[in-house]
Structures are given as C-alpha cells and as structure tokens.
mmCIF file of C-alpha atoms in Angstrom:
data_model
loop_
_atom_site.group_PDB
_atom_site.id
_atom_site.type_symbol
_atom_site.label_atom_id
_atom_site.label_comp_id
_atom_site.label_asym_id
_atom_site.label_seq_id
_atom_site.Cartn_x
_atom_site.Cartn_y
_atom_site.Cartn_z
ATOM 1 C CA UNK V 50 -37.884 250.977 -38.079
ATOM 2 C CA UNK V 51 -40.759 251.243 -40.518
ATOM 3 C CA UNK V 52 -42.193 254.476 -41.840
ATOM 4 C CA UNK V 53 -43.803 256.736 -39.264
ATOM 5 C CA UNK V 54 -47.230 256.368 -40.849
ATOM 6 C CA UNK V 55 -47.382 252.709 -39.786
ATOM 7 C CA UNK V 56 -47.365 253.877 -36.171
ATOM 8 C CA UNK V 57 -50.421 256.083 -36.662
ATOM 9 C CA UNK V 58 -52.842 253.500 -35.163
ATOM 10 C CA UNK V 59 -50.544 253.207 -32.142
ATOM 11 C CA UNK V 60 -50.497 256.968 -31.733
ATOM 12 C CA UNK V 61 -54.267 257.374 -32.233
ATOM 13 C CA UNK V 62 -54.976 254.423 -29.936
ATOM 14 C CA UNK V 63 -52.761 256.089 -27.351
ATOM 15 C CA UNK V 64 -54.748 259.305 -27.711
ATOM 16 C CA UNK V 65 -57.978 257.344 -27.111
ATOM 17 C CA UNK V 66 -56.460 255.883 -23.933
ATOM 18 C CA UNK V 67 -55.469 259.397 -22.851
ATOM 19 C CA UNK V 68 -58.957 260.673 -23.653
ATOM 20 C CA UNK V 69 -60.486 257.887 -21.577
ATOM 21 C CA UNK V 70 -58.258 258.740 -18.619
ATOM 22 C CA UNK V 71 -59.119 262.417 -19.003
ATOM 23 C CA UNK V 72 -62.864 261.727 -19.154
ATOM 24 C CA UNK V 73 -62.718 259.681 -15.953
ATOM 25 C CA UNK V 74 -60.713 262.432 -14.287
ATOM 26 C CA UNK V 75 -62.891 265.374 -15.359
ATOM 27 C CA UNK V 76 -66.099 263.403 -14.796
ATOM 28 C CA UNK V 77 -65.439 261.457 -11.605
ATOM 29 C CA UNK V 78 -62.172 262.933 -10.395
ATOM 30 C CA UNK V 79 -60.647 259.465 -10.546
ATOM 31 C CA UNK V 80 -57.342 258.138 -11.849
ATOM 32 C CA UNK V 81 -57.764 255.511 -14.582
ATOM 33 C CA UNK V 82 -55.364 252.979 -13.074
ATOM 34 C CA UNK V 83 -56.612 249.549 -14.063
ATOM 35 C CA UNK V 84 -54.894 247.616 -11.251
ATOM 36 C CA UNK V 85 -56.210 250.099 -8.676
ATOM 37 C CA UNK V 86 -59.755 249.985 -10.035
ATOM 38 C CA UNK V 87 -59.767 246.176 -10.099
ATOM 39 C CA UNK V 88 -58.149 246.035 -6.649
ATOM 40 C CA UNK V 89 -60.912 248.171 -5.151
ATOM 41 C CA UNK V 90 -63.551 245.901 -6.683
ATOM 42 C CA UNK V 91 -61.905 242.893 -5.001
ATOM 43 C CA UNK V 92 -61.595 244.621 -1.659
ATOM 44 C CA UNK V 93 -64.159 243.979 1.052
ATOM 45 C CA UNK V 94 -66.299 247.099 1.458
ATOM 46 C CA UNK V 95 -66.466 248.312 5.032
ATOM 47 C CA UNK V 96 -69.245 250.843 4.532
ATOM 48 C CA UNK V 97 -72.258 251.411 2.279
ATOM 49 C CA UNK V 98 -70.361 254.276 0.746
ATOM 50 C CA UNK V 99 -67.549 251.982 -0.311
ATOM 51 C CA UNK V 100 -70.008 249.437 -1.638
ATOM 52 C CA UNK V 101 -71.813 252.099 -3.692
ATOM 53 C CA UNK V 102 -68.494 253.287 -5.004
ATOM 54 C CA UNK V 103 -67.888 249.899 -6.612
ATOM 55 C CA UNK V 104 -70.465 250.254 -9.391
ATOM 56 C CA UNK V 105 -68.567 252.794 -11.499
ATOM 57 C CA UNK V 106 -65.455 250.648 -11.261
ATOM 58 C CA UNK V 107 -67.297 247.523 -12.415
ATOM 59 C CA UNK V 108 -68.839 249.499 -15.298
ATOM 60 C CA UNK V 109 -65.457 250.893 -16.305
ATOM 61 C CA UNK V 110 -63.925 247.400 -16.424
ATOM 62 C CA UNK V 111 -66.951 246.100 -18.340
ATOM 63 C CA UNK V 112 -66.491 248.978 -20.793
ATOM 64 C CA UNK V 113 -62.868 247.991 -21.245
ATOM 65 C CA UNK V 114 -63.898 244.551 -22.500
ATOM 66 C CA UNK V 115 -66.785 245.971 -24.588
ATOM 67 C CA UNK V 116 -64.439 248.496 -26.239
ATOM 68 C CA UNK V 117 -61.989 245.797 -27.254
ATOM 69 C CA UNK V 118 -64.851 243.583 -28.450
ATOM 70 C CA UNK V 119 -66.233 246.409 -30.623
ATOM 71 C CA UNK V 120 -62.838 246.900 -32.253
ATOM 72 C CA UNK V 121 -62.445 243.166 -32.719
ATOM 73 C CA UNK V 122 -65.863 243.016 -34.373
ATOM 74 C CA UNK V 123 -64.931 245.588 -37.021
ATOM 75 C CA UNK V 124 -61.406 244.308 -37.478
ATOM 76 C CA UNK V 125 -61.776 240.556 -36.995
ATOM 77 C CA UNK V 126 -58.827 239.601 -39.193
ATOM 78 C CA UNK V 127 -56.153 240.650 -36.775
ATOM 79 C CA UNK V 128 -55.652 237.752 -34.450
ATOM 80 C CA UNK V 129 -53.082 239.368 -32.261
ATOM 81 C CA UNK V 130 -51.698 236.376 -30.446
ATOM 82 C CA UNK V 131 -48.412 234.622 -30.609
ATOM 83 C CA UNK V 132 -47.905 230.903 -30.200
ATOM 84 C CA UNK V 133 -49.584 230.234 -26.866
ATOM 85 C CA UNK V 134 -47.067 229.988 -24.045
ATOM 86 C CA UNK V 135 -47.720 227.287 -21.473
ATOM 87 C CA UNK V 136 -50.528 227.747 -18.982
ATOM 88 C CA UNK V 137 -48.158 227.709 -16.006
ATOM 89 C CA UNK V 138 -46.018 230.408 -17.538
ATOM 90 C CA UNK V 139 -49.075 232.661 -17.909
ATOM 91 C CA UNK V 140 -50.253 231.839 -14.384
ATOM 92 C CA UNK V 141 -46.908 232.758 -12.805
ATOM 93 C CA UNK V 142 -46.770 235.957 -14.876
ATOM 94 C CA UNK V 143 -50.314 236.837 -13.826
ATOM 95 C CA UNK V 144 -49.558 236.263 -10.143
ATOM 96 C CA UNK V 145 -46.470 238.496 -10.355
ATOM 97 C CA UNK V 146 -48.464 241.230 -12.095
ATOM 98 C CA UNK V 147 -51.260 241.038 -9.518
ATOM 99 C CA UNK V 148 -48.961 241.069 -6.494
ATOM 100 C CA UNK V 149 -46.539 243.601 -7.990
ATOM 101 C CA UNK V 150 -49.157 246.143 -8.998
ATOM 102 C CA UNK V 151 -50.741 245.985 -5.542
ATOM 103 C CA UNK V 152 -47.472 246.445 -3.650
ATOM 104 C CA UNK V 153 -46.246 249.055 -6.127
ATOM 105 C CA UNK V 154 -49.613 250.903 -6.162
ATOM 106 C CA UNK V 155 -50.125 250.834 -9.905
ATOM 107 C CA UNK V 156 -49.421 249.611 -13.395
ATOM 108 C CA UNK V 157 -48.850 250.953 -16.895
ATOM 109 C CA UNK V 158 -52.080 252.957 -16.870
ATOM 110 C CA UNK V 159 -52.042 254.378 -13.344
ATOM 111 C CA UNK V 160 -48.332 255.123 -13.088
ATOM 112 C CA UNK V 161 -47.413 255.225 -16.776
ATOM 113 C CA UNK V 162 -50.246 257.198 -18.371
ATOM 114 C CA UNK V 163 -51.962 259.051 -15.521
ATOM 115 C CA UNK V 164 -49.013 259.435 -13.130
ATOM 116 C CA UNK V 165 -46.598 260.781 -15.696
ATOM 117 C CA UNK V 166 -49.496 262.843 -17.082
ATOM 118 C CA UNK V 167 -49.643 264.711 -13.774
ATOM 119 C CA UNK V 168 -45.873 264.914 -13.501
ATOM 120 C CA UNK V 169 -45.605 262.609 -10.447
ATOM 121 C CA UNK V 170 -41.972 261.719 -9.706
ATOM 122 C CA UNK V 171 -43.145 258.586 -7.851
ATOM 123 C CA UNK V 172 -45.004 257.363 -10.933
ATOM 124 C CA UNK V 173 -42.125 258.236 -13.255
ATOM 125 C CA UNK V 174 -39.801 256.202 -11.012
ATOM 126 C CA UNK V 175 -42.216 253.242 -10.970
ATOM 127 C CA UNK V 176 -42.515 253.382 -14.767
ATOM 128 C CA UNK V 177 -38.740 253.388 -15.254
ATOM 129 C CA UNK V 178 -38.375 250.468 -12.818
ATOM 130 C CA UNK V 179 -41.033 248.240 -14.386
ATOM 131 C CA UNK V 180 -39.866 249.025 -17.929
ATOM 132 C CA UNK V 181 -36.342 248.040 -16.858
ATOM 133 C CA UNK V 182 -37.253 244.756 -15.155
ATOM 134 C CA UNK V 183 -39.625 243.904 -18.027
ATOM 135 C CA UNK V 184 -36.847 244.580 -20.543
ATOM 136 C CA UNK V 185 -34.390 242.447 -18.587
ATOM 137 C CA UNK V 186 -36.970 239.638 -18.330
ATOM 138 C CA UNK V 187 -37.575 239.664 -22.092
ATOM 139 C CA UNK V 188 -33.818 239.705 -22.697
ATOM 140 C CA UNK V 189 -33.271 236.710 -20.432
ATOM 141 C CA UNK V 190 -36.157 234.715 -21.950
ATOM 142 C CA UNK V 191 -35.441 235.548 -25.596
ATOM 143 C CA UNK V 192 -31.674 235.823 -25.716
ATOM 144 C CA UNK V 193 -30.229 233.923 -22.767
ATOM 145 C CA UNK V 194 -32.463 230.837 -22.556
ATOM 146 C CA UNK V 195 -33.624 230.768 -26.163
ATOM 147 C CA UNK G 175 -74.402 260.261 -15.034
ATOM 148 C CA UNK G 176 -71.373 259.102 -13.066
ATOM 149 C CA UNK G 177 -71.931 255.515 -14.205
ATOM 150 C CA UNK G 178 -72.520 256.514 -17.826
ATOM 151 C CA UNK G 179 -69.208 258.369 -17.861
ATOM 152 C CA UNK G 180 -67.471 255.363 -16.290
ATOM 153 C CA UNK G 181 -68.670 252.911 -18.932
ATOM 154 C CA UNK G 182 -67.958 255.312 -21.828
ATOM 155 C CA UNK G 183 -64.501 255.914 -20.429
ATOM 156 C CA UNK G 184 -63.957 252.158 -20.172
ATOM 157 C CA UNK G 185 -65.095 251.616 -23.765
ATOM 158 C CA UNK G 186 -62.727 254.332 -25.029
ATOM 159 C CA UNK G 187 -59.890 252.720 -23.084
ATOM 160 C CA UNK G 188 -60.650 249.283 -24.554
ATOM 161 C CA UNK G 189 -60.922 250.723 -28.089
ATOM 162 C CA UNK G 190 -57.605 252.501 -27.598
ATOM 163 C CA UNK G 191 -55.878 249.348 -26.373
ATOM 164 C CA UNK G 192 -57.200 247.362 -29.336
ATOM 165 C CA UNK G 193 -56.462 250.029 -31.954
ATOM 166 C CA UNK G 194 -52.927 250.582 -30.671
ATOM 167 C CA UNK G 195 -52.425 246.791 -30.570
ATOM 168 C CA UNK G 196 -51.344 247.000 -26.930
ATOM 169 C CA UNK G 197 -53.770 244.139 -26.504
ATOM 170 C CA UNK G 198 -51.298 242.045 -28.505
ATOM 171 C CA UNK G 199 -48.564 240.610 -26.239
ATOM 172 C CA UNK G 200 -46.207 240.138 -29.207
ATOM 173 C CA UNK G 201 -46.200 243.871 -29.915
ATOM 174 C CA UNK G 202 -45.497 244.678 -26.253
ATOM 175 C CA UNK G 203 -42.715 242.101 -26.006
ATOM 176 C CA UNK G 204 -41.221 243.407 -29.265
ATOM 177 C CA UNK G 205 -41.061 246.865 -27.661
ATOM 178 C CA UNK G 206 -39.341 245.467 -24.571
ATOM 179 C CA UNK G 207 -36.939 243.449 -26.712
ATOM 180 C CA UNK G 208 -34.369 246.174 -27.273
ATOM 181 C CA UNK G 209 -31.682 243.614 -28.155
ATOM 182 C CA UNK G 210 -33.884 241.911 -30.764
ATOM 183 C CA UNK G 211 -36.093 243.187 -33.575
ATOM 184 C CA UNK G 212 -37.218 246.299 -31.699
ATOM 185 C CA UNK G 213 -40.736 247.604 -32.343
ATOM 186 C CA UNK G 214 -41.205 251.160 -31.008
ATOM 187 C CA UNK G 215 -45.052 251.045 -31.191
ATOM 188 C CA UNK G 216 -45.546 251.318 -27.410
ATOM 189 C CA UNK G 217 -43.551 254.553 -27.437
ATOM 190 C CA UNK G 218 -46.087 256.065 -29.842
ATOM 191 C CA UNK G 219 -48.960 254.823 -27.679
ATOM 192 C CA UNK G 220 -47.441 256.453 -24.594
ATOM 193 C CA UNK G 221 -46.733 259.610 -26.560
ATOM 194 C CA UNK G 222 -50.332 259.833 -27.801
ATOM 195 C CA UNK G 223 -51.767 259.160 -24.340
ATOM 196 C CA UNK G 224 -49.449 261.576 -22.543
ATOM 197 C CA UNK G 225 -50.132 264.335 -25.058
ATOM 198 C CA UNK G 226 -53.794 264.212 -23.960
ATOM 199 C CA UNK G 227 -53.284 263.624 -20.225
ATOM 200 C CA UNK G 228 -50.506 266.177 -19.568
ATOM 201 C CA UNK G 229 -52.524 268.991 -21.139
ATOM 202 C CA UNK G 230 -55.919 267.696 -19.995
ATOM 203 C CA UNK G 231 -55.013 267.020 -16.348
ATOM 204 C CA UNK G 232 -53.346 270.411 -15.989
ATOM 205 C CA UNK G 233 -56.426 272.164 -17.359
ATOM 206 C CA UNK G 234 -58.909 270.048 -15.332
ATOM 207 C CA UNK G 235 -57.103 270.750 -12.068
ATOM 208 C CA UNK G 236 -57.785 274.448 -12.608
ATOM 209 C CA UNK G 237 -61.436 273.618 -11.954
ATOM 210 C CA UNK G 238 -62.753 273.434 -8.385
ATOM 211 C CA UNK G 239 -64.130 269.933 -8.710
ATOM 212 C CA UNK G 240 -64.924 267.235 -11.287
ATOM 213 C CA UNK G 241 -68.304 267.251 -13.070
ATOM 214 C CA UNK G 242 -69.898 264.400 -11.094
ATOM 215 C CA UNK G 243 -67.937 264.232 -7.837
ATOM 216 C CA UNK G 244 -67.109 266.577 -4.989
ATOM 217 C CA UNK G 245 -63.326 266.356 -5.350
ATOM 218 C CA UNK G 246 -60.394 265.104 -7.408
ATOM 219 C CA UNK G 247 -59.030 261.917 -5.861
ATOM 220 C CA UNK G 248 -55.276 262.201 -6.218
ATOM 221 C CA UNK G 249 -52.747 259.781 -4.731
ATOM 222 C CA UNK G 250 -51.218 261.356 -1.635
ATOM 223 C CA UNK G 251 -48.118 259.189 -1.332
ATOM 224 C CA UNK G 252 -45.200 260.718 -3.217
ATOM 225 C CA UNK G 253 -42.405 258.673 -1.634
ATOM 226 C CA UNK G 254 -40.128 256.502 -3.731
ATOM 227 C CA UNK G 255 -40.146 253.796 -1.069
ATOM 228 C CA UNK G 256 -39.374 250.105 -0.810
ATOM 229 C CA UNK G 257 -42.906 248.884 -1.694
ATOM 230 C CA UNK G 258 -42.876 251.002 -4.858
ATOM 231 C CA UNK G 259 -39.508 249.641 -5.954
ATOM 232 C CA UNK G 260 -40.244 246.000 -5.075
ATOM 233 C CA UNK G 261 -43.789 246.117 -6.453
ATOM 234 C CA UNK G 262 -42.813 247.805 -9.723
ATOM 235 C CA UNK G 263 -39.943 245.321 -10.157
ATOM 236 C CA UNK G 264 -42.200 242.277 -9.668
ATOM 237 C CA UNK G 265 -44.822 243.749 -11.964
ATOM 238 C CA UNK G 266 -42.164 244.348 -14.637
ATOM 239 C CA UNK G 267 -41.010 240.728 -14.478
ATOM 240 C CA UNK G 268 -44.568 239.425 -14.948
ATOM 241 C CA UNK G 269 -45.212 241.976 -17.705
ATOM 242 C CA UNK G 270 -42.058 240.915 -19.534
ATOM 243 C CA UNK G 271 -42.933 237.228 -19.189
ATOM 244 C CA UNK G 272 -46.447 237.455 -20.607
ATOM 245 C CA UNK G 273 -46.449 240.733 -22.536
ATOM 246 C CA UNK G 274 -49.576 241.581 -20.585
ATOM 247 C CA UNK G 275 -50.249 244.328 -18.067
ATOM 248 C CA UNK G 276 -53.645 244.583 -16.321
ATOM 249 C CA UNK G 277 -55.552 246.772 -18.846
ATOM 250 C CA UNK G 278 -54.703 244.881 -22.040
ATOM 251 C CA UNK G 279 -55.119 241.532 -20.271
ATOM 252 C CA UNK G 280 -58.680 242.324 -19.159
ATOM 253 C CA UNK G 281 -59.597 243.961 -22.479
ATOM 254 C CA UNK G 282 -58.018 240.950 -24.195
ATOM 255 C CA UNK G 283 -60.694 238.731 -22.645
ATOM 256 C CA UNK G 284 -62.833 239.955 -25.555
ATOM 257 C CA UNK G 285 -60.594 237.925 -27.880
ATOM 258 C CA UNK G 286 -61.479 234.768 -25.977
ATOM 259 C CA UNK G 287 -58.024 233.163 -25.851
ATOM 260 C CA UNK G 288 -57.351 230.590 -23.183
ATOM 261 C CA UNK G 289 -53.978 232.006 -22.080
ATOM 262 C CA UNK G 290 -55.602 235.397 -21.452
ATOM 263 C CA UNK G 291 -58.094 233.789 -19.092
ATOM 264 C CA UNK G 292 -55.302 231.990 -17.174
ATOM 265 C CA UNK G 293 -53.389 235.238 -16.866
ATOM 266 C CA UNK G 294 -56.363 237.316 -15.690
ATOM 267 C CA UNK G 295 -57.475 234.764 -13.087
ATOM 268 C CA UNK G 296 -53.913 234.484 -11.736
ATOM 269 C CA UNK G 297 -53.670 238.281 -11.669
ATOM 270 C CA UNK G 298 -56.883 238.555 -9.635
ATOM 271 C CA UNK G 299 -55.651 235.856 -7.245
ATOM 272 C CA UNK G 300 -52.321 237.699 -6.906
ATOM 273 C CA UNK G 301 -54.031 241.040 -6.238
ATOM 274 C CA UNK G 302 -56.430 239.562 -3.696
ATOM 275 C CA UNK G 303 -53.721 237.626 -1.832
ATOM 276 C CA UNK G 304 -51.504 240.701 -1.718
ATOM 277 C CA UNK G 305 -54.435 242.589 -0.185
ATOM 278 C CA UNK G 306 -55.017 239.868 2.399
ATOM 279 C CA UNK G 307 -51.358 239.598 3.384
ATOM 280 C CA UNK G 308 -50.696 243.309 3.437
ATOM 281 C CA UNK G 309 -51.408 245.677 6.303
ATOM 282 C CA UNK G 310 -52.202 248.310 3.691
ATOM 283 C CA UNK G 311 -55.474 246.622 2.698
#
C-alpha cells in the first residue's frame, strides 16, 4: 500500500460523486443510480408525464460525459486504459452488466453510493453480492486462467 | 431549474469518476484483485462518497420535499429477494470481467476508446432486453 496522500484524488473524487448524488436528491428528490436513470430513458413512456420526466435523465447522463471530458481536457496525459481486451469479451461483460443491473434494480451508484448512504439493507446486500462475484470473476480470470 | 440541476449533478458525477480514476478499468480490477497486487483506491472513493451521502441524505430527509419536486422518490422494495441476488451476481460478473460499471462506462465514452463503446452498446442492449423480457417493465 502506498502512502495515504496518493489516495487523496480517489477520496476527493468520491466526495464529488457523493455531492452529485446529494444535489440530485435535494434538488429533484431522485436517487443518482446510473443504471436506473439509463433504464428509464430506454423505457417506452406510457404517458406525457413519463415522457416529460425523461429530459432530466438525458441531461444528467449528458453531464456525466461532459464532466469526464472536462477532466480529460485538463489532465490529458493520463490515458487510463489497459491493453484492450477483445471486443467479444467487452460485449459479453456489457450484456451481463445491463441485464444484471436491471434484474437487481441497481449498480454501484444506486445501491453502492446512494443505497448505503440511506442505510438500506437491500442495497448493502446487493453491494456485498456484486463485490463478491466481481472479486471471484477477477480471481478466476487473473489467477486461474492466466 | 430542475434540468439545470440535473446537468450540473451529472457533470459533478463525471468529474468525480474521472478524478478518482474509477473511469479506469485497471484501477477497478486492481481493487477487486485481492489475491494480486491489491489497490485500495475504490475503498477511498466509496468512503468519500458515503461521507457526503450519509450525512446529506439524513439532513435532506428532514425537509418536507426537495427543492424542485413535490416529493422524494425513494425505492419502496426492501426485500432481499431472488431478483436482487441473481441480478447483483450477474452484474458483479460483468463488472469483474470488464472493470466497468454503468457510470464509469458511460463517462468513459469521453475518452473515445473503442472497447468502451462496445461495452456501453452491449449494456444498453442488455438493459433493454431485460426490460422487454421482464414483467416488471
């Protein structure tokens, strides 16, 4: 483990994520769960109300990309990608994430940050489960098949 | 106002993901790789985020309603049921494979890498098909 100071960006970045979730909650009364927000954009709206309710979600997701782009602009030297894994590997992973977050009603942001933040036992359980299966997956890929 | 808050909130989220390097799959996989060269960065990200949300959510819920909406929209389901367990397990497997969860993957589009685009499109297809095949949707 390196010195604690090297984790300051991680900690501050985490606080920004928390602040974002808090702003959305105080402002709109909404949980900043990315899979949920994206899922609602993809869902067919059955009423005008539901259709109108899509705009803030689209803007939030747009903001997400803009925020990362702004950081990338000021810190262009970090190219944070490993050796590209094969396309099929990424496609299967993406499908699992999409299906899993829908069935499990959330991901790292909704369950992990917001759910634990409001002391939800359901979200804490989900977080423990996906951390576990993710850890096992990494172990199998890196240490069993490698 | 509602839409302004939404986009500002999104920008903060994207900045946070980039600053904390959660946008970098290697860092996430290094956190999950307890048996390898473990990198605890994600723990500090969660700690920073939860410090703000635990205090902030508790205080906000003392208010009658949010600033720009008539109510707080809180999930009503509190059951630890089969869908939660199966869904979270599948999500974890995909997350461990790619080092990407939905937020960082979408924000990562800003870095313009091909594998990010594959992942995000597959994720959207997965989400949409789960909606179509599920009675929940």
